[in-house]
XYZ file of C-alpha atoms in Angstrom:
703
model
C -90.565 5.243 297.096
C -92.688 5.533 293.831
C -89.575 8.417 292.401
C -87.227 5.961 293.751
C -88.707 2.955 291.556
C -89.012 4.938 288.421
C -85.327 6.043 288.765
C -84.388 2.331 289.206
C -86.345 1.342 286.075
C -85.084 3.688 283.989
C -81.410 2.686 284.720
C -81.628 -1.172 285.547
C -84.210 -3.853 286.246
C -81.684 -5.376 288.775
C -82.571 -1.872 290.907
C -86.259 -3.164 290.904
C -85.527 -6.036 292.229
C -83.210 -4.833 295.225
C -85.963 -2.167 295.846
C -88.843 -5.064 295.939
C -86.142 -6.868 298.033
C -85.722 -4.663 300.343
C -89.199 -3.040 301.014
C -92.628 -4.732 300.474
C -94.469 -1.747 300.428
C -92.935 -0.756 296.537
C -95.015 -4.047 295.390
C -98.275 -2.428 295.390
C -97.201 1.173 294.916
C -98.536 2.434 290.786
C -96.447 4.280 288.486
C -97.050 6.241 285.116
C -100.786 7.134 283.179
C -101.939 3.655 282.852
C -101.271 3.196 286.683
C -99.032 0.350 286.239
C -97.169 -1.660 289.265
C -93.376 -2.815 288.824
C -94.420 -5.966 288.022
C -97.330 -4.619 285.298
C -94.110 -2.799 283.500
C -91.670 -5.381 283.616
C -94.263 -8.113 282.023
C -95.509 -5.323 279.385
C -91.440 -4.778 278.619
C -91.251 -8.726 278.031
C -88.992 -8.984 281.033
C -89.528 -12.275 281.919
C -86.878 -12.777 283.663
C -86.808 -9.697 286.102
C -91.241 -10.400 286.192
C -90.281 -14.197 287.571
C -88.039 -12.466 290.281
C -90.365 -9.799 291.255
C -92.979 -12.667 291.847
C -90.762 -14.920 293.743
C -90.213 -11.798 296.079
C -93.778 -11.134 296.469
C -94.694 -14.734 297.429
C -91.447 -14.098 299.881
C -92.192 -11.077 301.715
C -96.097 -11.768 302.393
C -98.641 -14.465 303.119
C -100.587 -16.158 300.373
C -103.927 -13.952 300.873
C -101.904 -10.808 300.754
C -99.547 -12.144 297.899
C -102.973 -13.000 296.288
C -103.682 -8.783 297.034
C -101.121 -7.864 295.558
C -100.862 -9.807 292.471
C -104.643 -8.965 292.053
C -103.551 -5.147 291.624
C -104.964 -3.480 288.502
C -103.744 -1.082 286.810
C -105.751 1.596 284.845
C -107.668 -0.797 282.734
C -108.067 -3.250 284.958
C -105.468 -5.781 284.003
C -103.807 -7.442 286.488
C -100.444 -9.519 285.985
C -101.646 -12.499 284.814
C -103.660 -10.776 282.266
C -100.674 -9.114 281.176
C -98.811 -12.537 280.876
C -101.499 -14.363 279.372
C -101.567 -11.424 276.677
C -97.824 -11.854 276.097
C -98.327 -15.418 275.696
C -95.335 -16.496 278.673
C -96.564 -19.985 280.127
C -93.567 -19.746 282.665
C -94.811 -16.139 283.849
C -98.682 -17.311 283.996
C -97.302 -20.445 286.336
C -94.967 -18.477 288.261
C -98.017 -16.701 289.416
C -100.964 -19.286 289.853
C -98.855 -22.549 290.591
C -97.526 -21.221 294.475
C -101.561 -19.795 295.386
C -103.716 -21.659 296.787
C -106.507 -18.721 295.499
C -105.851 -19.532 291.869
C -109.077 -19.325 291.281
C -109.552 -15.766 292.332
C -106.678 -14.639 289.865
C -108.518 -16.651 287.383
C -111.856 -15.065 287.584
C -110.370 -11.504 287.171
C -111.952 -9.105 284.662
C -110.405 -6.155 283.865
C -112.640 -2.851 283.325
C -112.722 -2.518 279.357
C -114.657 -5.753 278.331
C -114.814 -7.781 281.559
C -112.361 -10.060 279.915
C -110.646 -12.712 281.932
C -106.731 -13.907 281.518
C -108.096 -16.739 280.300
C -109.994 -14.410 277.659
C -107.114 -11.953 276.992
C -105.115 -14.766 275.821
C -107.164 -15.728 273.118
C -107.878 -12.430 272.478
C -104.018 -12.415 271.408
C -103.540 -15.858 269.831
C -101.350 -17.501 272.490
C -102.657 -20.987 272.328
C -100.080 -22.655 274.802
C -101.316 -19.992 277.527
C -104.694 -20.218 276.854
C -104.425 -23.773 277.327
C -102.493 -23.945 280.300
C -104.663 -21.615 281.834
C -107.406 -23.744 280.960
C -106.384 -26.692 282.720
C -105.883 -24.385 285.732
C -109.864 -24.271 286.093
C -111.903 -27.067 288.372
C -114.091 -27.443 285.440
C -114.773 -27.293 281.831
C -117.856 -25.172 283.133
C -115.796 -23.036 285.285
C -113.133 -22.672 282.050
C -116.357 -22.034 279.990
C -117.562 -19.188 281.702
C -113.992 -17.656 282.461
C -113.654 -17.741 278.687
C -116.900 -14.963 278.509
C -116.706 -11.684 278.691
C -119.941 -9.474 279.785
C -121.504 -9.730 276.208
C -120.947 -13.584 275.872
C -118.843 -13.538 273.417
C -116.198 -16.842 274.457
C -112.844 -17.291 273.284
C -113.792 -19.344 270.241
C -116.047 -16.096 268.960
C -112.781 -14.052 269.398
C -110.159 -16.453 268.167
C -112.368 -16.784 264.476
C -112.598 -13.184 264.528
C -109.075 -12.292 264.749
C -107.978 -15.637 262.355
C -106.372 -17.713 264.601
C -107.290 -20.792 263.652
C -105.537 -23.273 265.152
C -106.381 -22.030 268.273
C -110.035 -22.207 267.586
C -109.800 -25.548 266.233
C -108.265 -27.172 269.354
C -110.707 -25.199 271.431
C -113.458 -26.934 269.727
C -112.164 -30.427 270.250
C -111.077 -29.462 273.740
C -114.706 -28.940 274.511
C -117.427 -28.723 272.053
C -119.764 -26.615 274.238
C -117.710 -23.404 272.339
C -119.384 -24.156 269.456
C -122.706 -24.346 270.718
C -122.344 -20.790 272.983
C -123.849 -17.746 271.543
C -123.206 -14.105 272.852
C -125.487 -11.142 273.393
C -126.631 -10.703 270.143
C -127.294 -14.190 269.316
C -124.239 -14.944 267.689
C -122.614 -18.404 266.951
C -118.997 -19.211 266.179
C -120.686 -20.035 262.806
C -122.205 -16.822 262.328
C -118.481 -15.208 263.129
C -117.550 -17.726 260.410
C -120.278 -16.694 257.879
C -119.134 -13.171 257.956
C -115.285 -13.757 256.991
C -115.308 -14.294 253.198
C -112.245 -13.895 252.388
C -111.006 -16.748 254.378
C -112.369 -19.013 251.987
C -111.479 -20.311 248.742
C -114.718 -18.491 247.230
C -114.191 -15.244 248.918
C -111.071 -13.980 246.813
C -110.198 -13.682 243.182
C -106.369 -15.395 241.896
C -105.054 -14.733 238.427
C -104.453 -17.353 236.240
C -100.861 -17.574 237.230
C -101.613 -17.055 240.582
C -104.345 -20.184 240.802
C -101.488 -22.530 239.400
C -99.431 -21.636 242.370
C -102.153 -22.286 244.635
C -103.317 -25.624 243.546
C -99.537 -26.517 243.851
C -98.957 -24.627 247.415
C -98.988 -27.745 249.910
C -100.881 -27.374 253.198
C -101.204 -29.748 256.226
C -104.858 -30.317 257.772
C -104.738 -29.311 261.773
C -104.497 -32.095 264.057
C -105.955 -32.420 267.563
C -103.586 -31.760 270.389
C -102.473 -30.394 273.722
C -100.550 -27.431 274.029
C -97.493 -29.295 275.620
C -97.252 -31.682 272.610
C -97.643 -28.424 270.039
C -94.706 -26.697 271.843
C -92.315 -29.826 271.190
C -93.501 -29.847 267.834
C -92.786 -26.541 266.775
C -89.401 -25.021 266.839
C -88.333 -21.419 265.812
C -86.840 -21.830 262.290
C -83.318 -21.331 262.100
C -84.283 -20.822 258.275
C -84.804 -17.408 256.444
C -88.056 -16.609 255.355
C -86.839 -15.935 251.653
C -85.446 -19.595 251.869
C -88.098 -21.544 253.591
C -89.844 -22.990 250.251
C -86.575 -24.261 248.980
C -86.034 -25.887 252.308
C -89.586 -27.810 252.250
C -88.422 -28.773 248.024
C -85.368 -30.513 249.350
C -86.967 -31.666 252.730
C -89.653 -33.616 250.353
C -87.385 -34.944 247.853
C -85.567 -36.380 250.621
C -88.289 -38.154 251.935
C -89.644 -39.200 248.406
C -86.080 -40.942 248.085
C -86.486 -43.032 251.453
C -90.047 -43.755 250.357
C -88.492 -45.120 246.759
C -86.056 -46.995 248.692
C -88.121 -48.373 250.889
C -90.795 -49.621 248.223
C -88.177 -50.875 245.808
C -87.131 -53.239 248.721
C -90.251 -53.944 250.052
C -90.305 -53.356 253.572
C -91.860 -50.155 255.483
C -88.435 -49.117 255.916
C -88.230 -46.009 258.209
C -91.017 -44.243 257.171
C -94.246 -45.673 258.616
C -97.728 -45.219 257.849
C -98.500 -43.023 260.309
C -95.799 -40.480 259.697
C -96.877 -40.353 255.851
C -100.178 -39.790 257.076
C -98.842 -36.822 259.072
C -96.876 -35.873 255.897
C -100.537 -35.863 254.068
C -98.992 -37.710 250.897
C -102.531 -38.918 250.508
C -105.793 -36.927 250.730
C -106.733 -36.809 253.985
C -104.576 -39.825 255.006
C -106.970 -42.023 252.958
C -106.174 -45.284 251.820
C -102.680 -45.401 253.598
C -103.887 -47.201 255.878
C -104.745 -49.820 253.872
C -102.537 -52.676 252.812
C -104.032 -52.230 249.159
C -105.731 -49.931 246.750
C -108.823 -50.726 245.744
C -110.386 -49.721 242.560
C -114.160 -48.490 241.760
C -115.487 -52.292 241.582
C -114.147 -52.979 244.472
C -111.411 -54.644 242.882
C -107.638 -55.489 244.430
C -105.456 -52.064 242.265
C -102.285 -50.588 243.265
C -100.242 -51.826 246.473
C -100.892 -48.664 249.109
C -96.676 -48.076 248.764
C -97.210 -47.571 245.140
C -99.818 -45.122 245.730
C -97.725 -43.593 248.276
C -94.872 -42.744 245.641
C -96.824 -41.947 243.001
C -98.385 -39.188 245.463
C -94.722 -38.250 246.527
C -93.785 -37.560 243.181
C -96.592 -35.074 242.907
C -96.229 -33.332 245.560
C -92.672 -33.059 244.650
C -93.715 -31.941 241.212
C -95.917 -29.070 242.871
C -92.688 -28.009 244.928
C -90.693 -27.753 241.892
C -93.438 -25.496 240.164
C -93.425 -23.646 243.828
C -89.801 -22.779 243.583
C -89.568 -21.787 239.858
C -92.345 -19.135 240.620
C -90.854 -18.407 243.456
C -87.943 -17.501 241.529
C -89.993 -15.386 238.993
C -92.851 -13.832 241.125
C -90.525 -13.639 244.618
C -91.461 -14.822 248.209
C -93.267 -12.330 249.269
C -96.103 -13.052 246.398
C -95.867 -17.254 247.877
C -95.751 -16.143 250.931
C -98.984 -14.739 250.898
C -100.925 -17.215 248.655
C -99.317 -19.790 251.221
C -101.064 -17.267 254.201
C -104.003 -17.913 252.438
C -104.437 -21.239 251.599
C -103.858 -22.431 255.448
C -106.515 -20.043 255.956
C -108.805 -21.536 253.392
C -108.247 -25.124 254.401
C -108.368 -24.577 258.243
C -111.378 -22.270 257.940
C -113.101 -25.199 256.236
C -112.205 -27.918 258.932
C -113.355 -25.657 261.688
C -116.737 -25.104 259.712
C -117.282 -28.615 259.656
C -116.761 -29.314 262.822
C -118.940 -26.437 263.565
C -121.986 -27.486 261.459
C -121.417 -31.253 263.034
C -121.572 -30.469 266.486
C -124.710 -28.352 265.245
C -126.272 -31.249 264.214
C -126.398 -32.779 267.371
C -128.743 -30.223 268.858
C -130.886 -29.862 266.522
C -134.338 -31.486 266.929
C -134.795 -33.062 263.282
C -130.999 -34.181 263.462
C -131.408 -35.919 266.613
C -135.162 -36.889 267.231
C -134.305 -38.925 270.102
C -132.852 -35.592 272.329
C -135.891 -34.548 273.971
C -134.134 -32.356 276.649
C -134.318 -28.293 276.756
C -132.464 -28.025 273.384
C -134.739 -29.777 271.196
C -134.612 -26.909 268.759
C -135.834 -26.927 264.954
C -132.708 -25.798 262.702
C -134.181 -22.345 262.066
C -134.998 -22.409 265.862
C -131.111 -23.421 266.963
C -129.688 -20.854 264.691
C -131.736 -17.837 265.736
C -131.255 -18.359 269.361
C -130.943 -14.528 270.672
C -131.047 -13.313 267.312
C -134.435 -11.814 266.699
C -133.251 -8.215 267.493
C -133.367 -5.984 264.231
C -130.133 -4.630 264.584
C -128.407 -7.200 265.566
C -125.768 -8.757 262.919
C -127.578 -12.616 264.202
C -130.476 -11.472 262.519
C -129.827 -13.823 259.942
C -128.519 -17.462 260.007
C -125.668 -18.563 259.256
C -126.499 -19.312 255.684
C -127.846 -16.007 255.194
C -124.488 -14.778 255.748
C -122.974 -16.960 253.554
C -125.272 -15.989 250.595
C -124.620 -12.123 251.493
C -121.145 -12.301 251.755
C -120.332 -15.189 248.840
C -119.262 -18.014 250.821
C -119.885 -20.746 248.752
C -119.098 -23.729 250.585
C -120.765 -22.738 253.945
C -123.639 -22.414 251.981
C -123.547 -26.138 249.918
C -122.164 -27.475 253.242
C -125.733 -26.322 255.452
C -127.713 -27.152 252.914
C -126.449 -30.933 252.929
C -126.626 -31.031 256.706
C -129.362 -28.746 257.281
C -131.805 -29.229 254.067
C -134.777 -26.915 255.507
C -132.245 -23.836 255.958
C -133.213 -23.230 252.602
C -136.975 -21.706 253.935
C -135.024 -19.441 256.593
C -135.429 -15.486 256.101
C -134.368 -12.652 257.962
C -136.008 -9.999 259.765
C -136.997 -8.582 256.812
C -138.270 -11.526 255.399
C -135.781 -12.623 252.899
C -134.840 -15.584 251.842
C -131.043 -17.052 250.818
C -132.303 -16.668 247.142
C -133.453 -12.934 247.874
C -130.431 -12.281 249.728
C -128.109 -13.728 247.220
C -129.668 -11.597 244.793
C -129.558 -8.168 246.659
C -125.805 -9.114 247.262
C -124.917 -9.597 244.142
C -123.798 -12.985 244.517
C -124.013 -14.484 241.193
C -122.094 -17.980 241.595
C -124.322 -18.659 245.061
C -127.645 -17.728 242.754
C -126.450 -19.842 240.018
C -125.553 -22.684 242.439
C -129.057 -22.465 244.216
C -130.992 -22.815 240.790
C -128.781 -25.484 239.225
C -128.334 -28.079 242.343
C -132.166 -28.685 242.752
C -132.349 -27.369 246.403
C -135.222 -25.225 245.535
C -137.898 -27.680 245.960
C -140.770 -25.207 244.259
C -138.239 -23.301 242.064
C -140.746 -20.852 241.220
C -142.731 -20.026 244.252
C -139.510 -19.795 245.698
C -138.063 -17.346 242.934
C -141.161 -15.149 243.226
C -140.842 -14.738 246.954
C -141.463 -11.435 248.674
C -140.753 -9.975 251.777
C -142.461 -7.786 254.070
C -142.027 -5.017 251.504
C -143.297 -6.886 249.321
C -140.279 -7.237 247.266
C -139.174 -10.073 245.202
C -135.379 -11.224 244.191
C -136.156 -9.295 241.001
C -136.764 -5.959 242.974
C -133.450 -6.108 245.101
C -131.527 -7.317 241.860
C -133.148 -4.108 239.907
C -131.739 -1.748 243.383
C -127.585 -0.306 242.157
C -125.126 -1.718 244.658
C -121.994 0.254 244.408
C -119.355 -3.028 245.502
C -115.617 -2.588 245.686
C -113.425 -5.267 244.510
C -114.973 -6.261 240.737
C -113.220 -8.992 238.929
C -112.755 -7.131 235.837
C -110.840 -3.893 236.510
C -113.765 -1.280 237.167
C -115.130 1.270 235.032
C -118.304 2.771 234.381
C -119.246 0.805 231.174
C -118.164 -2.294 232.459
C -120.191 -1.717 235.924
C -123.214 -0.773 233.592
C -122.952 -3.890 231.689
C -122.607 -6.087 234.611
C -125.364 -4.702 236.701
C -127.454 -5.156 233.155
C -126.320 -8.907 232.495
C -127.477 -9.672 236.260
C -130.703 -8.350 235.675
C -131.529 -10.223 232.645
C -130.078 -13.315 234.320
C -132.324 -12.972 237.205
C -135.196 -11.952 235.070
C -135.175 -14.957 232.963
C -134.900 -16.958 236.002
C -137.918 -16.244 237.913
C -139.572 -16.456 234.422
C -143.200 -15.190 232.714
C -145.346 -14.896 235.543
C -143.130 -12.619 237.878
C -144.870 -9.196 236.050
C -148.279 -11.059 237.394
C -147.281 -10.638 241.590
C -146.077 -7.164 240.385
C -148.984 -5.098 242.294
C -147.584 -1.583 242.807
C -143.951 -1.513 241.876
C -142.658 -2.624 238.485
C -138.533 -3.763 238.323
C -138.038 -2.472 235.172
C -138.706 0.908 236.272
C -136.565 0.220 239.340
C -133.924 -0.988 237.504
C -133.877 2.723 235.031
C -134.431 4.790 237.859
C -131.735 3.672 239.812
C -129.146 3.132 236.676
C -130.151 6.474 235.155
C -127.014 8.216 236.488
C -124.350 5.567 235.716
C -126.111 5.078 232.442
C -125.369 8.507 231.697
C -122.105 8.746 233.319
C -121.119 5.235 230.858
C -122.075 7.306 227.667
C -119.963 9.927 228.663
C -116.969 7.593 229.041
C -117.931 5.897 226.013
C -117.784 8.960 224.565
C -114.660 9.684 225.920
C -112.721 7.104 224.917
C -114.057 6.720 221.655
C -112.873 9.812 220.832
C -109.264 9.059 221.812
C -108.931 5.608 219.943
C -110.883 7.199 216.806
C -107.891 9.975 216.772
C -105.496 7.359 217.356
C -107.118 5.061 214.738
C -106.848 8.270 212.303
C -103.278 8.991 212.706
C -102.116 5.406 212.325
C -103.975 5.130 209.358
C -102.618 8.392 208.210
C -98.648 7.156 208.523
C -99.210 3.651 207.657
C -101.095 4.762 204.215
C -97.620 6.974 203.941
C -95.507 4.472 204.474
C -97.088 1.760 202.153
C -97.089 4.324 199.187
C -93.463 4.979 199.741
C -91.369 1.880 198.205
C -88.048 1.140 200.574
C -84.875 1.867 198.184
C -86.826 2.961 195.420
C -87.504 0.680 192.236
C -85.543 -0.517 189.118
C -85.082 1.977 186.262
C -85.434 -1.001 183.831
C -88.754 -3.169 185.042
C -89.955 -0.819 187.699
C -90.061 -3.280 190.308
C -89.013 -2.507 194.213
C -85.161 -3.405 194.569
C -85.843 -4.864 197.548
C -88.170 -7.424 196.436
C -85.823 -10.639 197.077
C -84.990 -9.466 200.457
C -86.629 -11.276 203.586
C -87.875 -8.345 205.224
C -89.590 -6.497 202.488
C -92.620 -9.175 202.128
C -92.414 -7.885 205.456
C -93.233 -4.618 205.210
C -95.676 -5.288 202.288
C -98.137 -7.269 204.833
C -97.361 -5.337 208.107
C -98.596 -1.911 206.208
C -101.513 -3.633 204.396
C -102.854 -5.232 207.807
C -102.074 -1.868 209.858
C -104.153 0.121 207.241
C -106.707 -2.083 207.113
C -107.160 -2.519 211.346
C -106.402 1.027 211.449
C -109.507 1.960 209.006
C -112.208 -0.716 211.184
C -111.361 0.632 214.184
C -111.618 4.070 212.966
C -115.175 3.362 211.428
C -116.237 0.901 214.625
C -115.151 4.019 216.824
C -117.224 6.826 215.031
C -120.326 4.564 214.786
C -120.017 3.923 218.474
C -119.185 7.781 219.156
C -122.765 8.975 216.967
C -125.217 6.083 218.464
C -126.969 6.992 221.837
C -126.916 3.507 223.878
C -129.786 2.464 226.101
C -129.885 -0.449 228.967
C -129.862 -3.486 226.764
C -127.288 -2.283 224.581
C -124.665 -2.935 227.409
C -125.356 -6.051 227.814
C -124.091 -8.014 224.243
C -123.830 -5.269 221.383
C -122.128 -2.471 222.650
C -118.657 -4.756 224.618
C -118.722 -6.689 221.606
C -118.289 -3.878 219.242
C -115.996 -1.990 221.926
C -113.754 -4.935 222.069
C -113.849 -5.311 218.536
C -112.722 -1.822 217.929
C -109.978 -1.679 220.573
C -108.091 -5.291 219.111
C -108.637 -3.447 215.880
C -106.599 -0.940 217.332
C -104.178 -3.046 218.888
C -103.156 -4.814 215.772
C -102.906 -1.981 213.640
C -100.747 -0.555 216.236
C -98.278 -4.280 216.188
C -98.515 -4.314 212.432
C -97.549 -0.340 212.292
C -94.338 -1.329 214.442
C -93.389 -4.237 212.572
C -93.965 -2.197 209.572
C -91.631 0.654 210.094
C -88.880 -2.123 211.715
C -88.804 -4.126 208.732
C -88.333 -0.534 206.534
C -85.960 0.853 208.694
C -84.071 -2.376 208.377
C -83.833 -2.251 204.670
C -83.146 1.133 204.538
C -79.505 0.493 206.867
C -76.249 -0.122 205.425
C -74.526 -3.420 206.432
C -72.637 -2.506 208.910
C -75.376 -1.342 211.066
C -78.023 -3.849 210.527
C -76.983 -5.997 213.003
C -76.347 -3.427 215.798
C -79.766 -2.235 215.837
C -81.572 -5.633 216.786
C -81.093 -5.295 220.320
C -83.191 -2.052 220.342
C -86.101 -3.774 218.150
C -85.715 -6.761 220.626
C -85.824 -4.608 223.712
C -89.315 -2.782 221.964
C -90.834 -5.983 221.350
C -90.417 -7.359 225.356
C -91.475 -3.885 226.583
C -94.383 -4.488 224.396
C -94.890 -8.044 225.379
C -94.271 -7.367 228.785
C -97.918 -4.608 229.130
C -99.250 -7.209 226.815
C -98.642 -9.596 229.286
C -99.922 -7.703 232.037
C -102.965 -6.764 230.312
C -103.715 -10.282 228.928
C -105.614 -11.654 232.068
C -107.899 -9.078 232.619
C -109.015 -8.842 228.782
C -109.636 -12.711 229.271
C -111.882 -11.509 232.311
C -113.399 -8.628 230.105
C -114.330 -11.299 227.321
C -115.701 -13.833 229.681
C -117.704 -10.943 231.326
C -119.087 -10.560 227.657
C -119.776 -13.667 226.349
C -120.849 -15.737 229.538
C -124.579 -15.801 230.418
C -123.835 -15.574 234.006
C -121.839 -12.697 235.045
C -118.705 -12.952 236.968
C -118.838 -12.783 241.099
C -118.018 -9.465 242.905
C -115.666 -10.334 245.420
C -115.931 -7.604 248.118
C -112.459 -7.719 249.364
C -109.290 -8.935 247.394
C -106.227 -9.002 249.716
C -104.036 -10.543 246.959
């Protein structure tokens, strides 16, 4: 029988159906390494029609109890056919397996071997929202559904949805049952812990270049709205347009909406566009003011009618879409698609963060003093439930995780709702200031200093952990993080480390040294960064050697060319023959500029080459000298090219003069392209050199 089934599957699935119809013994026969039944393999192969036929034959040839035994047959991993149907996301298959069986709760409660997961959890693990909520509705109670959504380690469907980035599913789970947001696993991690460890899903967690930042703000993203899987199923239809044309399609769609809105505004009627539709299209700021008959000013006076506000917002949206289309043609659809996906993540994760924090307020004693039930937690005890294990990722509260990962949005929102979390400490006794300093999150550290969240700033900045270390001690330690904002290099890393140490040292004040009873941060800094200092000096010597050689070469060439007059001199008065030609002044000025700037850069690089630098030099003096020297060198190179082109143009015969213009233009375009590509990096380097607060470090940069 097993061989017959295997041969049938190699041929046609109709043959498998015939075997199932002829012999009920084939329903439980296991095949292959994974020990799957034919029904398992049909679902795994995405043969939904065949799988439904096999399920129908199982019910026709068995009683309900025997059919339950067949449908609960696990494979090697312990997965039943319902597990695979949930993982596939097929509501029809789940319905055909469960709906006719009076023992459906047994099917829903079945757990596999790997993670003790039920089909309900398996649907969430794969991000299948429709299948998850259909199985959720099959549970008798919400408490039962919550139990079926857990694994053996206590992780729920909401934990895994946030971990895998299924934001729509996570949003709908929280909206359906708030107890998911209040759940913790065996490690003590709540959903807010999970979110606080994912920096790239927030805007503050990724770096965008100047032009990508413009595109990012032009992209329109709708917020998530509560719904059920049935409603969403009716709203979502597979796009018939290629992904490359989706941006253009959205642009013309919004243009058409704006025209309809303009017509309705002129006619004074609401027209075919209702307030609800406008809200769904997000023409206002999160729908604010759309349902009002008139907009009101800051003093409460009546302003523009709401239809004018909607028309203005519609125009702004369409202008944004036009800019997106322009950049789409320049950068290509893949870059626009990545930015749109990133903005989806940022907007939706921010929504989920707000929901989780608002739900957390309901279960804390400080926020709800009337709640004298078993959940009368303080803010700290609530966020640290079950997280006292030193090996646990939940040994920190969410705000400490957010500070360590540089998620400013979570830090700001938690401090706004739970002011006492500023006093939270992890198992090592480190507070939010120490955590931000240790993980080089300069923007979080600066935010805490400037926004008045530190009640006793001096006491907080000088706080010590269980080892007696302060924030300055943690800053003095060398950290090697990936994802630098500025292009990485030994000099730039050393510059960042020195500026960061000086900034934290200045913020701690002069009283800092009084508490150093056994370890001096300055000595720790010099010891930790000794190797980096040596490597940085070697890099400077190598760079200055190369640049000084190029500067000397340019100076030699330009000096020779400036001493030679193109076309020669008049015999009678000794003046240049081409002195009245337009290209001659250009030749004279460019040769002078090239000669002066090359000598300046040569002098700077020789000075740097013969100097041994200490730690303090990397903060301002050395980077400024290096920037000035490189700028002079690049200027001399550009001036040398102009000098050559203008002199060469004077020497050509008339019939060749205009033929070389395309060559000059092509050369200029190539140089401009590379200068344009390097421009954002140079701007960031200048900002890092002249700003007091060093730029933040991004640990990951998916864009």
